[in-house]
C-alpha positions as MATLAB code, in Angstrom:
seq = 'XXXXXXXXXXXXXXXXXXXXXXXXXXXXXXXXXXXXXXXXXXXXXXXXXXXXXXXXXXXXXXXXXXXXXXXXXXXXXXXXXXXXXXXXXXXXXXXXXXXXXXXXXXXXXXXXXXXXXXXXXXXXXXXXXXXXXXXXXXXXXXXXXXXXXXXX';
ca = [
     -19.661   11.532   18.280;
     -18.749   12.619   21.677;
     -15.525   14.959   22.520;
     -13.884   12.043   24.223;
     -13.756   10.263   21.124;
     -10.338   10.075   19.217;
     -10.687   11.962   16.041;
     -11.253    9.574   12.830;
      -8.313    7.817   11.160;
      -7.483    9.416    7.841;
      -6.646    6.202    5.228;
      -6.328    6.418    1.560;
      -8.093    3.831   -0.452;
      -7.084    2.014   -3.488;
      -7.861   -0.934   -5.794;
      -6.206   -3.821   -6.926;
      -8.262   -5.959   -9.536;
     -11.478   -6.114   -7.810;
      -9.953   -5.757   -4.294;
      -9.903   -2.563   -1.848;
      -6.987   -1.754    0.355;
      -6.084    1.422    2.429;
      -3.064    2.668    3.850;
      -2.593    5.547    6.629;
      -2.930    8.766    4.722;
       0.455   10.096    6.879;
       2.304    7.674    5.012;
       1.657    8.862    1.533;
       4.009   11.536    0.338;
       2.076   11.811   -3.337;
       0.048   10.504   -6.162;
       1.017   10.188   -9.298;
       0.338    8.569  -13.019;
       2.241    5.546  -14.235;
       5.454    5.993  -15.761;
       7.627    2.829  -16.752;
      10.137    1.765  -14.529;
      13.690    0.723  -15.278;
      14.149   -2.743  -14.277;
      16.453   -3.922  -11.748;
      18.660   -7.105  -12.276;
      18.093   -9.930   -9.612;
      15.276   -7.680   -8.214;
      12.201   -9.693   -6.555;
       9.453  -10.590   -8.852;
       7.379   -7.820   -7.442;
       9.903   -5.081   -7.855;
       9.136   -3.675  -10.897;
      12.181   -1.395  -11.242;
      12.769    2.129  -10.408;
      11.932    5.319  -11.840;
      13.572    9.040  -11.194;
      11.492   11.197   -9.007;
      12.686   14.824   -9.015;
      16.484   13.780   -8.764;
      15.918   10.910   -6.478;
      15.752    6.978   -7.407;
      12.427    5.301   -6.615;
      11.921    1.712   -6.236;
       8.527    1.010   -7.535;
       6.616   -2.560   -5.656;
       3.615   -4.012   -7.816;
       1.706   -4.425   -4.706;
      -0.631   -6.784   -6.642;
       2.581   -8.884   -6.980;
       3.672   -8.682   -3.351;
       0.425   -9.193   -1.951;
       0.079  -12.568   -4.221;
      -2.492  -11.626   -6.616;
      -0.592  -11.459   -9.439;
       1.431   -9.408  -11.992;
       0.036   -6.200  -12.813;
       0.337   -5.102  -16.549;
       0.293   -1.338  -16.018;
      -1.923    1.039  -18.302;
      -1.872    4.684  -18.368;
      -4.811    4.431  -15.628;
      -2.754    3.063  -13.208;
      -0.905    5.153  -10.410;
       1.871    4.868   -8.177;
       1.318    6.060   -4.340;
       4.506    7.570   -3.170;
       4.588    6.541    0.457;
       6.952    6.089    3.425;
       7.715    2.424    4.227;
      10.220    2.572    7.674;
      13.075    4.819    6.607;
      12.864    4.423    2.979;
      10.680    6.070    0.162;
       8.819    3.668   -2.237;
       6.147    3.559   -5.165;
       3.365    1.137   -4.672;
       1.683    0.189   -8.317;
      -2.389    0.167   -7.753;
      -5.186    0.082  -10.360;
      -6.515    3.380   -8.836;
      -7.222    5.432   -5.579;
     -11.033    5.233   -4.858;
     -11.382    7.395   -1.807;
     -10.393    9.196    1.197;
     -11.966    7.452    4.188;
     -12.295    8.706    7.967;
     -12.425    5.808    9.987;
     -12.873    5.262   13.833;
     -10.422    2.996   15.281;
     -13.608    0.644   16.518;
     -14.541    0.388   12.766;
     -11.231   -1.500   12.294;
     -12.263   -5.228   12.591;
      -9.336   -7.858   13.442;
      -7.527   -9.763   10.231;
      -9.990  -13.100   10.313;
      -8.117  -16.264   12.007;
      -8.341  -18.093    8.648;
      -6.037  -16.137    6.993;
      -2.629  -17.436    6.454;
       0.482  -15.777    8.222;
       1.376  -14.292    4.992;
      -1.905  -12.558    4.779;
      -1.146  -11.420    8.639;
       2.127   -9.981    7.622;
       0.729   -7.761    5.096;
      -3.108   -6.960    6.340;
      -3.473   -4.947    9.830;
      -7.136   -5.322    9.713;
     -10.148   -5.313    7.853;
     -12.862   -2.635    7.555;
     -16.769   -2.821    6.095;
     -17.310    0.885    4.518;
     -20.850    1.168    2.758;
     -21.072   -2.642    1.894;
     -17.450   -2.906    0.888;
     -15.064   -4.739    2.663;
     -11.490   -2.716    2.611;
      -8.197   -4.165    4.006;
      -5.735   -2.071    5.746;
      -2.264   -2.668    4.832;
       0.987   -3.203    7.044;
       3.690   -0.819    5.096;
       6.107   -1.903    6.895;
       5.725   -5.627    6.534;
       5.730   -4.871    2.437;
       9.832   -4.963    2.199;
      11.709   -7.801    3.855;
      14.255   -6.759    6.655;
      17.062   -8.265    4.871;
      17.062   -5.258    2.412;
      17.413   -2.875    5.154;
      20.261   -4.897    6.599;
      22.277   -5.014    3.248;
      21.659   -1.505    2.842;
      23.385   -0.698    6.335;
];
């Protein structure tokens, strides 16, 4: 790497089922073990409920359900990635954190054209790493904009 290259982008990789995804490490506030969430009435199916995080109410999003991969049945080994999504802090329920990656921008491949619009709304790109394909998640697409407008 020459001195004119930009530094690698740091990403946190995690698993949902047999697939790997990652998010920008700068959005992640902490990673904590699973704790049961209190359900919210009339919440979208991908919202597991809320937990108390040091006095703050933290909504928990089942990332597998949000990405159309099926509902997660959380176990003790599952983790919650506390991340900043837009102006809100949310918990992302995932199976396990697998890696911290340093990725050069040129390694991030565009989302394939055959992917549907829903996939492209969530997946910014695909990163080939050591024979694995890791999808880069766009956190800003996870929560509908109407939720922001209703809260205003």
